[in-house]
PDB file of C-alpha atoms in Angstrom:
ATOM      1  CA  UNK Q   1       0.000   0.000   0.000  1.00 44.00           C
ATOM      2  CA  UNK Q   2       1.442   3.467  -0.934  1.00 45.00           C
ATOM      3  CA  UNK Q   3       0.875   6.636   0.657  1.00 48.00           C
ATOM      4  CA  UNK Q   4      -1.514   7.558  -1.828  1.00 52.00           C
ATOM      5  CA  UNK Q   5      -4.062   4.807  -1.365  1.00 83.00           C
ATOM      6  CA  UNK Q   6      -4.241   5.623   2.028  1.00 96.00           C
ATOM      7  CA  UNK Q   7      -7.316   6.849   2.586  1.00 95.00           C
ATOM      8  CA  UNK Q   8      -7.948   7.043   6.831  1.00 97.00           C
ATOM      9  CA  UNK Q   9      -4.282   7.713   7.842  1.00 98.00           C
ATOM     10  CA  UNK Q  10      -0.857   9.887   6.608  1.00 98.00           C
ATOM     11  CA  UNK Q  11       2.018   8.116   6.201  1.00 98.00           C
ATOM     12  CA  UNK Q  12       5.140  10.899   5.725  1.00 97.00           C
ATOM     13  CA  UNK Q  13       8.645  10.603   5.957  1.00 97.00           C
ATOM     14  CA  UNK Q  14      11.197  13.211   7.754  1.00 97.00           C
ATOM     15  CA  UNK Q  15      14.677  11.818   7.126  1.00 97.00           C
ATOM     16  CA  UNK Q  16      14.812   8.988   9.509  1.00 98.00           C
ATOM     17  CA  UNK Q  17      11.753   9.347  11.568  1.00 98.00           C
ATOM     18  CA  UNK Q  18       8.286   8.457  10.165  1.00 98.00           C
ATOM     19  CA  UNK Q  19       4.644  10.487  10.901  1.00 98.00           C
ATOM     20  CA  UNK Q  20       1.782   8.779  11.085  1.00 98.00           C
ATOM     21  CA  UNK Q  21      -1.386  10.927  11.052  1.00 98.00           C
ATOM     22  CA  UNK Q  22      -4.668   9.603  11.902  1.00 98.00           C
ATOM     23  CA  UNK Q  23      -6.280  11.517   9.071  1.00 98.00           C
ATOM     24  CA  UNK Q  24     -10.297  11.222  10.476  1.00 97.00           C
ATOM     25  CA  UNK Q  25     -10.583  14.422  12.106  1.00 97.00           C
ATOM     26  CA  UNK Q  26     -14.541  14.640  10.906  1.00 95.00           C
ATOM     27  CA  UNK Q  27     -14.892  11.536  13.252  1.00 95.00           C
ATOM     28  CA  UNK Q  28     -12.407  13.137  15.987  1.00 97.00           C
ATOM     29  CA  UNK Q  29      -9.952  10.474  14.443  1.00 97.00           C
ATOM     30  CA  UNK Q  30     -11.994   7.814  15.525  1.00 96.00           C
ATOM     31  CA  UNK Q  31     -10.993   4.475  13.922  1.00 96.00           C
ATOM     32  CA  UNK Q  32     -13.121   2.050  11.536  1.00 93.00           C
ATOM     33  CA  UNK Q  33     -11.930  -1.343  10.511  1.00 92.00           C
ATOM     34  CA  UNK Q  34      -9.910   0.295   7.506  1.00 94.00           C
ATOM     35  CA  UNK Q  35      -8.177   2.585   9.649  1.00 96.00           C
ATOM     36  CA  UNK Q  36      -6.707  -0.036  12.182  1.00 97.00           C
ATOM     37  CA  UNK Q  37      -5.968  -1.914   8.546  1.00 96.00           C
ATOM     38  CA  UNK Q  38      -4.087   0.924   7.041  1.00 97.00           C
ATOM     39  CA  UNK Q  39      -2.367   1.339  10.995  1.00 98.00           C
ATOM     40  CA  UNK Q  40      -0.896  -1.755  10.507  1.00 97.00           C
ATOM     41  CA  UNK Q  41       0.402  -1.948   7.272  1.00 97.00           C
ATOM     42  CA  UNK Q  42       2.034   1.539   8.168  1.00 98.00           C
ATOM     43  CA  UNK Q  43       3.530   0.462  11.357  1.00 98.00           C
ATOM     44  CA  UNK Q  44       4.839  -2.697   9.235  1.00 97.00           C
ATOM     45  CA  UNK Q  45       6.697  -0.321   6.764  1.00 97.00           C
ATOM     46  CA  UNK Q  46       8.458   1.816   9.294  1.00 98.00           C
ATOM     47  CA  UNK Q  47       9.313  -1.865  10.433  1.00 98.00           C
ATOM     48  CA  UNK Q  48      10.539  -2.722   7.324  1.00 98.00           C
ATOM     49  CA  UNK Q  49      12.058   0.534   6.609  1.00 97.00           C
ATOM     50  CA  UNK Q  50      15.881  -0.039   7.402  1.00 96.00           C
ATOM     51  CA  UNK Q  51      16.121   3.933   6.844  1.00 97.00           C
ATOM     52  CA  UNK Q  52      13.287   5.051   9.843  1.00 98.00           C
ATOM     53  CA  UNK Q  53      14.708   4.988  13.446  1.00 98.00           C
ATOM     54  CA  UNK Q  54      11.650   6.318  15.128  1.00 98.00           C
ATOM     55  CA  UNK Q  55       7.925   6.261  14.381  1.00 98.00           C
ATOM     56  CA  UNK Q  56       5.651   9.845  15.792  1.00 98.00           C
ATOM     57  CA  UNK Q  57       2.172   9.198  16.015  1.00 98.00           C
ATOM     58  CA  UNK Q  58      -0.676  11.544  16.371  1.00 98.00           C
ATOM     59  CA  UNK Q  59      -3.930  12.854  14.867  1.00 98.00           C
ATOM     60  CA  UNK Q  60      -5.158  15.163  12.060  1.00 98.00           C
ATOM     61  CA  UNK Q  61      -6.569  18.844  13.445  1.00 97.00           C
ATOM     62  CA  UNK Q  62      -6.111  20.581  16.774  1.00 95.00           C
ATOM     63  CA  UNK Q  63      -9.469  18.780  18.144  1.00 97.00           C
ATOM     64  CA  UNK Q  64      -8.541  15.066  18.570  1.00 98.00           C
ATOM     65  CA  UNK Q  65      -5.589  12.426  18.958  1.00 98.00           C
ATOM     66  CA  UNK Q  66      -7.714   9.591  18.714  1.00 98.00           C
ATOM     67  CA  UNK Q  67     -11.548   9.168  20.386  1.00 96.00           C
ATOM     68  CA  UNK Q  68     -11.327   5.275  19.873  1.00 93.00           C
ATOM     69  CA  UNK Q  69     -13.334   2.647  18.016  1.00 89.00           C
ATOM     70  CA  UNK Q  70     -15.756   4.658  15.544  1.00 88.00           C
ATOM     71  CA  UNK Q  71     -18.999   4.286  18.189  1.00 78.00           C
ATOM     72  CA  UNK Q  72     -21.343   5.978  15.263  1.00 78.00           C
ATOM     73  CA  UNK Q  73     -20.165   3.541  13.301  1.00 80.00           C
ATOM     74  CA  UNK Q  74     -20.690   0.591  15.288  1.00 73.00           C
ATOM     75  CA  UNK Q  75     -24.148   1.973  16.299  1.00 70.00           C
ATOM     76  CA  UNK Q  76     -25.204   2.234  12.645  1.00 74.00           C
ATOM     77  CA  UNK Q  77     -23.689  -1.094  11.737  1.00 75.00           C
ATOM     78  CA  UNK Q  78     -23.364  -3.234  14.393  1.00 70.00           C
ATOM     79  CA  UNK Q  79     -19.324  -3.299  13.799  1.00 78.00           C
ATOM     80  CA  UNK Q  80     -16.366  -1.181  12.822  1.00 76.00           C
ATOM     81  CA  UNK Q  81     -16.673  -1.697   9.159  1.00 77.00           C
ATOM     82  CA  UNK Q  82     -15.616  -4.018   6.572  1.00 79.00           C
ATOM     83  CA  UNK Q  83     -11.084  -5.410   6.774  1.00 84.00           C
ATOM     84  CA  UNK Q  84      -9.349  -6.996   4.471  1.00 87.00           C
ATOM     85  CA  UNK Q  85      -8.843  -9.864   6.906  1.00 89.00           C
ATOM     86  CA  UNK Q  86     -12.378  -9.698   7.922  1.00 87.00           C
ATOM     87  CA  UNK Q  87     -11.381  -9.392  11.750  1.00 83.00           C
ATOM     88  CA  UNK Q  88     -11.147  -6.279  13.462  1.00 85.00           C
ATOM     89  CA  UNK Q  89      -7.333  -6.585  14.198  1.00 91.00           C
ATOM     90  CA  UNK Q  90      -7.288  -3.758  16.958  1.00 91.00           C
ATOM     91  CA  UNK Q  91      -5.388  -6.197  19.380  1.00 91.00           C
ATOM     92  CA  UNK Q  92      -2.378  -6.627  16.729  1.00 93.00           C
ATOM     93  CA  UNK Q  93      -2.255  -3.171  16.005  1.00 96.00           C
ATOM     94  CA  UNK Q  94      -1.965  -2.746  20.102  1.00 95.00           C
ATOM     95  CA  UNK Q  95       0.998  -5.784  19.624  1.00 95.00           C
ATOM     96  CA  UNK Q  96       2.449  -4.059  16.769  1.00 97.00           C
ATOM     97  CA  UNK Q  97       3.345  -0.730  18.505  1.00 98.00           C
ATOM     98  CA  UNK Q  98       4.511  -2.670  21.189  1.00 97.00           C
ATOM     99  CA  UNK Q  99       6.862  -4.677  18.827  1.00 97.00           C
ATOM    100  CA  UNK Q 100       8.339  -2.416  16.638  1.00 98.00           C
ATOM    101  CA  UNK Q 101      11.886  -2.408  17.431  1.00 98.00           C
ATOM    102  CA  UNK Q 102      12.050   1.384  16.783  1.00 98.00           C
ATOM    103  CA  UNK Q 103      10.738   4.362  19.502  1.00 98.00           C
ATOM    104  CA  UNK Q 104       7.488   5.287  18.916  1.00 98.00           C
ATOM    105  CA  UNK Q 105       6.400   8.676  20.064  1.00 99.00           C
ATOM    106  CA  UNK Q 106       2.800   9.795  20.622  1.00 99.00           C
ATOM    107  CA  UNK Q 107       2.196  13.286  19.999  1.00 98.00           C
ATOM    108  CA  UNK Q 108      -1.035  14.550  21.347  1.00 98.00           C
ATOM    109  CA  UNK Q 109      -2.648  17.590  19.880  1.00 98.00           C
ATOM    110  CA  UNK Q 110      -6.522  16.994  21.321  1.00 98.00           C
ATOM    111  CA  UNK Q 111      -8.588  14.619  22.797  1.00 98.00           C
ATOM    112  CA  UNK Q 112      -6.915  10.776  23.717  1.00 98.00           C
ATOM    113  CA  UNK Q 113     -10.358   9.187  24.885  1.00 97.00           C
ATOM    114  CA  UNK Q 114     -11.136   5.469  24.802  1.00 94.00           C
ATOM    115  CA  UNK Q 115      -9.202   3.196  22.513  1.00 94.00           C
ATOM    116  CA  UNK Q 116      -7.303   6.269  21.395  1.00 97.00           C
ATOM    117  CA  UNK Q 117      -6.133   6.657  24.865  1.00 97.00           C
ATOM    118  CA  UNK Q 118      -4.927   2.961  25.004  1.00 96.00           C
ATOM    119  CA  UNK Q 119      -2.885   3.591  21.263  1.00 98.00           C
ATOM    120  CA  UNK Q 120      -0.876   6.485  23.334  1.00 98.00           C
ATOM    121  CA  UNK Q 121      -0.314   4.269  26.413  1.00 98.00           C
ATOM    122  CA  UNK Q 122       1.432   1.660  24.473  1.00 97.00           C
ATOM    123  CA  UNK Q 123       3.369   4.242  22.762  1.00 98.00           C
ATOM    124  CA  UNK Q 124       6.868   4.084  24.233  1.00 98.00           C
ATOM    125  CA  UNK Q 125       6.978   8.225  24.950  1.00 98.00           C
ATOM    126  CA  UNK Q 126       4.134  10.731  24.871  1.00 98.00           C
ATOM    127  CA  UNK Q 127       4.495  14.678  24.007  1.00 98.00           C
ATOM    128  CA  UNK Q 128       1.305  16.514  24.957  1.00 98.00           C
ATOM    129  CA  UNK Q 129      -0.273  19.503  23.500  1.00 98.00           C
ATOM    130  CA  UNK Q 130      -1.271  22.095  26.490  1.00 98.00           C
ATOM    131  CA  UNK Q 131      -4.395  21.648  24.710  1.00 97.00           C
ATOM    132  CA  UNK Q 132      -4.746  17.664  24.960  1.00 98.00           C
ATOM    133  CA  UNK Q 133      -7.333  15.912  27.463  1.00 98.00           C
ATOM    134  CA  UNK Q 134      -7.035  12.405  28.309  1.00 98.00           C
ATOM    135  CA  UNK Q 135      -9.407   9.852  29.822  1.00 98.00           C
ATOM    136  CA  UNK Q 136     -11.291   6.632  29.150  1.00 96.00           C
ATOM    137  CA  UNK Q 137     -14.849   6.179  28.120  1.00 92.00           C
ATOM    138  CA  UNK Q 138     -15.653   2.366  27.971  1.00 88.00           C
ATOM    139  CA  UNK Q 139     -17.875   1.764  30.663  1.00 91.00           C
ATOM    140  CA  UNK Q 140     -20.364   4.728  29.805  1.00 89.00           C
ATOM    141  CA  UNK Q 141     -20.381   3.449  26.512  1.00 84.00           C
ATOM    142  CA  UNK Q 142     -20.577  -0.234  26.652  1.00 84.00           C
ATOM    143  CA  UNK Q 143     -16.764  -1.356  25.789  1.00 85.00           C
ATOM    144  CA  UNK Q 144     -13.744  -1.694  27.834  1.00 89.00           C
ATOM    145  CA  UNK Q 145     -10.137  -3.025  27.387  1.00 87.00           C
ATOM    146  CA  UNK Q 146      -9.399  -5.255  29.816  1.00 84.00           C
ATOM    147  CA  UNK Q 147      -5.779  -6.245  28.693  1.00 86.00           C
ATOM    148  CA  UNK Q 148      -3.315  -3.824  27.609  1.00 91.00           C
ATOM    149  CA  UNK Q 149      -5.781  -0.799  28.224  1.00 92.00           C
ATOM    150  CA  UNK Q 150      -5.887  -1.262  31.361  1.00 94.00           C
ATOM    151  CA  UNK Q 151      -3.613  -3.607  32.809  1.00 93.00           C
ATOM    152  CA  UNK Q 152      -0.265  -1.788  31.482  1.00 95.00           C
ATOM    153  CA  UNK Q 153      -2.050   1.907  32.288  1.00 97.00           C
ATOM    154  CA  UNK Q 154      -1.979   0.854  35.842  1.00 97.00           C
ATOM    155  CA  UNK Q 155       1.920  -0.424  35.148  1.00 96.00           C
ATOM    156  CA  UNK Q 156       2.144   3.335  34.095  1.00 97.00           C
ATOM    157  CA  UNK Q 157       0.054   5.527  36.541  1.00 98.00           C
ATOM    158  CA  UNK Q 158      -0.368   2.779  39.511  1.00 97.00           C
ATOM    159  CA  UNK Q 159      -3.209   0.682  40.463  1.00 97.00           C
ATOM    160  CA  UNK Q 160      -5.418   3.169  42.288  1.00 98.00           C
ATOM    161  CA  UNK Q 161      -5.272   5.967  39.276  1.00 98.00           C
ATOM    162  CA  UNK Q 162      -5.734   3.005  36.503  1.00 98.00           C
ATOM    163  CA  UNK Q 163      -8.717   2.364  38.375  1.00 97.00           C
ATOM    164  CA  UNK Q 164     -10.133   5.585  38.678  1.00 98.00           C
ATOM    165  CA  UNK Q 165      -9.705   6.373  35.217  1.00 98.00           C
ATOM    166  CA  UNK Q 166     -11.920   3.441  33.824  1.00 97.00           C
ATOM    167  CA  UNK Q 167     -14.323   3.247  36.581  1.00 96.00           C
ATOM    168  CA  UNK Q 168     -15.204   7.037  36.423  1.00 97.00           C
ATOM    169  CA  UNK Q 169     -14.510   7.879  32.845  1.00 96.00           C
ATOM    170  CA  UNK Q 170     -13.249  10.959  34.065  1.00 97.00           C
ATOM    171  CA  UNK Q 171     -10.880  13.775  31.659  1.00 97.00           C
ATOM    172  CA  UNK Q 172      -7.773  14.757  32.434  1.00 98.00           C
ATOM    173  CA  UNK Q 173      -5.789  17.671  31.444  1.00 98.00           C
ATOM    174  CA  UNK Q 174      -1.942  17.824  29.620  1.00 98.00           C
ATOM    175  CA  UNK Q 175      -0.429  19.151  33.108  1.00 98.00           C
ATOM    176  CA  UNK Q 176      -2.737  16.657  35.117  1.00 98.00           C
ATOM    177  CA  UNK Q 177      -1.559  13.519  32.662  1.00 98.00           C
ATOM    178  CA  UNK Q 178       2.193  14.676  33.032  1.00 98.00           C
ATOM    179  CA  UNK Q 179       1.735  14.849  37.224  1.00 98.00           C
ATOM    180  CA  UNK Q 180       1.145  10.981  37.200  1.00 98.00           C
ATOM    181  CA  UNK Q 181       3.053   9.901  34.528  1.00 98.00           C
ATOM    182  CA  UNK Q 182       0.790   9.541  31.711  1.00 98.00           C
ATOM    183  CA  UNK Q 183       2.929  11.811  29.356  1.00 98.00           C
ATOM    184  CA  UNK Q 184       6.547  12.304  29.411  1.00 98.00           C
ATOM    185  CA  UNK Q 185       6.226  16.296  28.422  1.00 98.00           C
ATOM    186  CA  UNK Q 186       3.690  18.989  27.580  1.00 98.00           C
ATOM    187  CA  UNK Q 187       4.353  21.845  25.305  1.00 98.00           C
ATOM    188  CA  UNK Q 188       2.206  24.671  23.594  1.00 98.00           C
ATOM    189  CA  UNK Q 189      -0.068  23.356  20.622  1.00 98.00           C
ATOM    190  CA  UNK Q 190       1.745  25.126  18.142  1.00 98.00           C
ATOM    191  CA  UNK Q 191       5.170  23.602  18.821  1.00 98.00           C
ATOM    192  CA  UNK Q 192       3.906  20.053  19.483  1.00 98.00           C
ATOM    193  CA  UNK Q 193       4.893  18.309  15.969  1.00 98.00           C
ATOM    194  CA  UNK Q 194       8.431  20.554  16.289  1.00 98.00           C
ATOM    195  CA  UNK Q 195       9.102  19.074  19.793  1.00 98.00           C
ATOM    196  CA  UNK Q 196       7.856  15.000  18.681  1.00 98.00           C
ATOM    197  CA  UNK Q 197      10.041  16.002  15.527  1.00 98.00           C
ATOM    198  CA  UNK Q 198      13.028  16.569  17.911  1.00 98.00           C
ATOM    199  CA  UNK Q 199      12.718  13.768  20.051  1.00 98.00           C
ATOM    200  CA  UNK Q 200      12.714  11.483  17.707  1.00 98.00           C
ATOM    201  CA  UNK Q 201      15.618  12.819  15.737  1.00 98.00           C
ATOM    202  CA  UNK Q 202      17.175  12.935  19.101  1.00 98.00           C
ATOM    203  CA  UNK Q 203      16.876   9.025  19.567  1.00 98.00           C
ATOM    204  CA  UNK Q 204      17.284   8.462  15.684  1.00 98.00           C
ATOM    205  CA  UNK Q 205      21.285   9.852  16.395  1.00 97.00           C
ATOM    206  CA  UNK Q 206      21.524   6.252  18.936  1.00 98.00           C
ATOM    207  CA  UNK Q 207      22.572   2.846  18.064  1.00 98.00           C
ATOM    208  CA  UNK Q 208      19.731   1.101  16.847  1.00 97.00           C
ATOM    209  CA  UNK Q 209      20.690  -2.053  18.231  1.00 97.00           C
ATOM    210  CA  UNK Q 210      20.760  -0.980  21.856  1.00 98.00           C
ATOM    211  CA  UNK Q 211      17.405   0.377  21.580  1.00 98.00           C
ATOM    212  CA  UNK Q 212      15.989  -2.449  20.242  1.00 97.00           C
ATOM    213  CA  UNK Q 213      17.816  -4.487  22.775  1.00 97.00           C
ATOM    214  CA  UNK Q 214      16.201  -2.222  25.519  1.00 97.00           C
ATOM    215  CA  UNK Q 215      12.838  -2.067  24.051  1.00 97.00           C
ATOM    216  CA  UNK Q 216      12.633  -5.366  23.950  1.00 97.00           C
ATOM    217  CA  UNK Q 217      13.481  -6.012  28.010  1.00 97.00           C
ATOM    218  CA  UNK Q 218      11.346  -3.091  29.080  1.00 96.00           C
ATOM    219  CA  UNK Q 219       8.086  -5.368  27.060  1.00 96.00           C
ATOM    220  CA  UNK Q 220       9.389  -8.308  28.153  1.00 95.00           C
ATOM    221  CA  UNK Q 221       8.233  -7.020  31.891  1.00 91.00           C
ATOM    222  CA  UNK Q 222       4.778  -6.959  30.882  1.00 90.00           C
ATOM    223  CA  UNK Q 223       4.397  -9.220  27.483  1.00 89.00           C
ATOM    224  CA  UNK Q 224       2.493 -11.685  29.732  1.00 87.00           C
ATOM    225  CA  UNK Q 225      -0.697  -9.186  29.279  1.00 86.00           C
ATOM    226  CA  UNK Q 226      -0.560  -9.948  25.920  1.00 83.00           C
ATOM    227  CA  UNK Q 227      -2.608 -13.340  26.893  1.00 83.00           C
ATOM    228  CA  UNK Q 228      -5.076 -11.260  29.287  1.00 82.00           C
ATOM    229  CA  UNK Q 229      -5.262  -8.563  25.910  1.00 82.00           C
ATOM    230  CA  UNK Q 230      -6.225 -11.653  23.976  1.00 83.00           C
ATOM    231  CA  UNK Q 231      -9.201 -12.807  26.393  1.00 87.00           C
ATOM    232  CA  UNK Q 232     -10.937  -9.157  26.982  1.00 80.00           C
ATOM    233  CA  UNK Q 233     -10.662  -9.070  22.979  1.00 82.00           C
ATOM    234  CA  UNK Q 234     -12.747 -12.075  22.653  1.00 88.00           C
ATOM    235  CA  UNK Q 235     -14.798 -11.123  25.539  1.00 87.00           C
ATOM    236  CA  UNK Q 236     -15.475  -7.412  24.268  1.00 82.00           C
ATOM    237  CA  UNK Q 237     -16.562  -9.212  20.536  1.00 83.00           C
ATOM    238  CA  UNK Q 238     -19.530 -10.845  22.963  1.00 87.00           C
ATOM    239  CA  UNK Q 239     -20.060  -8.379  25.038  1.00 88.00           C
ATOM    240  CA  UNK Q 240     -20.432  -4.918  22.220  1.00 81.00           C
ATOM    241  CA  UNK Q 241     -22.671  -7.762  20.351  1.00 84.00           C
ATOM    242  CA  UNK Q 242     -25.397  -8.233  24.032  1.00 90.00           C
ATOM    243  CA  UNK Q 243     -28.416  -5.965  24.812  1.00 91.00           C
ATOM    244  CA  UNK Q 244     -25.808  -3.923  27.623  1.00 91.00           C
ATOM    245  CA  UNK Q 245     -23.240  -3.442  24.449  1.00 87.00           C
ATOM    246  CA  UNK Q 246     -25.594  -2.155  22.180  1.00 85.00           C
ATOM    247  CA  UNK Q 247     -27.629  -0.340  24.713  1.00 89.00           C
ATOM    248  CA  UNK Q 248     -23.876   1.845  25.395  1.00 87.00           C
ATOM    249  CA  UNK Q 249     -23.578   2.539  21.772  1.00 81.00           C
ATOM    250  CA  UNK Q 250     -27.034   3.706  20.449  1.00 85.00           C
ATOM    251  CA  UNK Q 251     -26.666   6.407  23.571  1.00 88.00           C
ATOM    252  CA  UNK Q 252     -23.902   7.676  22.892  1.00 83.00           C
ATOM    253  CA  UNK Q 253     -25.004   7.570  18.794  1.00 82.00           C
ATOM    254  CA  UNK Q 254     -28.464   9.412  20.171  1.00 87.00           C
ATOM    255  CA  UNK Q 255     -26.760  11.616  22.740  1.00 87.00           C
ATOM    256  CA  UNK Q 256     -28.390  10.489  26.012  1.00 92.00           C
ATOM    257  CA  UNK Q 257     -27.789   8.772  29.256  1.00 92.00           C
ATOM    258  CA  UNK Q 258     -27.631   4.607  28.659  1.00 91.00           C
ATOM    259  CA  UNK Q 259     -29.898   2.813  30.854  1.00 92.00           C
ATOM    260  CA  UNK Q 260     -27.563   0.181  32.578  1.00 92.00           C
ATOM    261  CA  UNK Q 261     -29.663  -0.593  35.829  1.00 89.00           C
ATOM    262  CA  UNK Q 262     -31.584  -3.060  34.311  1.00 87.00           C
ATOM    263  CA  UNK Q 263     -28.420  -5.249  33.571  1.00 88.00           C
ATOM    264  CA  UNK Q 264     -27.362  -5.119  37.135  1.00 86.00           C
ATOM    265  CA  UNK Q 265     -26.934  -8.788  38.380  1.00 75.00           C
ATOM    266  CA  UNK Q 266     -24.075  -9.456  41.002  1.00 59.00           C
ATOM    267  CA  UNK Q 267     -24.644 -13.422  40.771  1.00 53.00           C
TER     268      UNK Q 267
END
């Protein structure tokens, strides 16, 4: 796939570091099956791409990093869209960043809610817009990601904060997400490409070698999640397909409060 048959994403080169632009900014750069396709076929050629030492990732507009799975979507259709593959491949994508053996840098210019907040997580840095807000949305919508999501946020922030994130859905500010460790630096909108352009020509100057050597042993810590990233994926395919799934999404698609007291049951 060439950069011109993209049609949800950028894919632009800057010497040895690589851009990748979630180009969706109509849909707050939320992602459809074809983006998380065209994701991973990008993240394979900076792979591939003996030239690219580091990989920036962020959003098109001033509005939005990434708001997550494509909810409208999913509300209209009942999924994210048709894939080449015919799977939704959002859990390889999530394995993909992890496994690159090249720095990926998020850089945050708006909103990192939901599944777009997970894609900056697993990012191995994070550069923040004073603008950005960060926070997760699953539970008042009917999703959630039990594996990497949330298990390796609370790796990142601690237990109690990983917790209060998903269970109250709350938003966070830049200066809020740098205080616990959620992003690594936060800088005025205009000069956030400029300052994830520096960092990663900073890191592109080291031996490649040694940080693929250390990338590798900082995942290893926490590549058992992988397996508990594999479960909630096949548990969230049942669950976004039940009455309490679907119930999440058409609210959110008709802008009201779901109605989740009916599915309480603690037995």
């Amino acid at each position: 796939m060439t950069a011109q048959t993209y049609e949800d994403i950028r894919y632009e080169i800057d010497g040895p570091v690589v851009i990748i632009t979630i180009n969706r900014p109509e849909r707050y750069n939320a992602f459809r099956g074809r983006t998380v396709d065209e994701l991973i076929k990008a993240f394979r050629a900076a792979w591939a791409d003996r030239q690219v030492q580091a990989v920036i990732l962020t959003g098109a507009g001033d509005k939005a990093f990434c708001t997550g799975g494509d909810v409208k979507q999913r509300a209209e259709s009942g999924d994210y869209g048709p894939t080449e593959s015919g799977m939704f491949e959002i859990g390889y994508l999530h394995k993909l960043i992890r496994d690159i053996p090249k720095p990926v840098i998020a850089a945050v210019n708006g909103v990192a809610i939901g599944g777009g907040h997970v894609l900056h997580v697993l990012c191995d840095v994070s550069i923040a817009s004073e603008t950005a807000r960060f926070g997760q949305a699953g539970p008042r919508v009917g999703s959630f990601d039990a594996g990497f999501g949330s298990a390796y946020l609370a790796r990142v922030v601690g237990e109690k904060k990983a917790r209060e994130i998903w269970f109250w859905c709350r938003q966070y500010s830049a200066a809020e997400a740098e205080r616990m460790g959620l992003v690594n630096a936060v800088v005025p909108a205009e000069r956030l490409l400029d300052e994830a352009k520096a960092w990663a020509h900073e890191v592109a100057e080291k031996s490649p070698t040694a940080i693929r050597f250390l990338k590798q042993s900082f995942n290893a810590d926490t590549d058992h999640q992988a397996g508990l990233s594999n479960l909630a994926m096949s548990a969230l395919d049942l669950f976004t397909a039940s009455p309490e799934g679907l119930e999440g999404a058409a609210a959110f698609a008709e802008k009201r409060k779901p109605d989740f007291v009916r599915y309480v049951n603690w037995h």
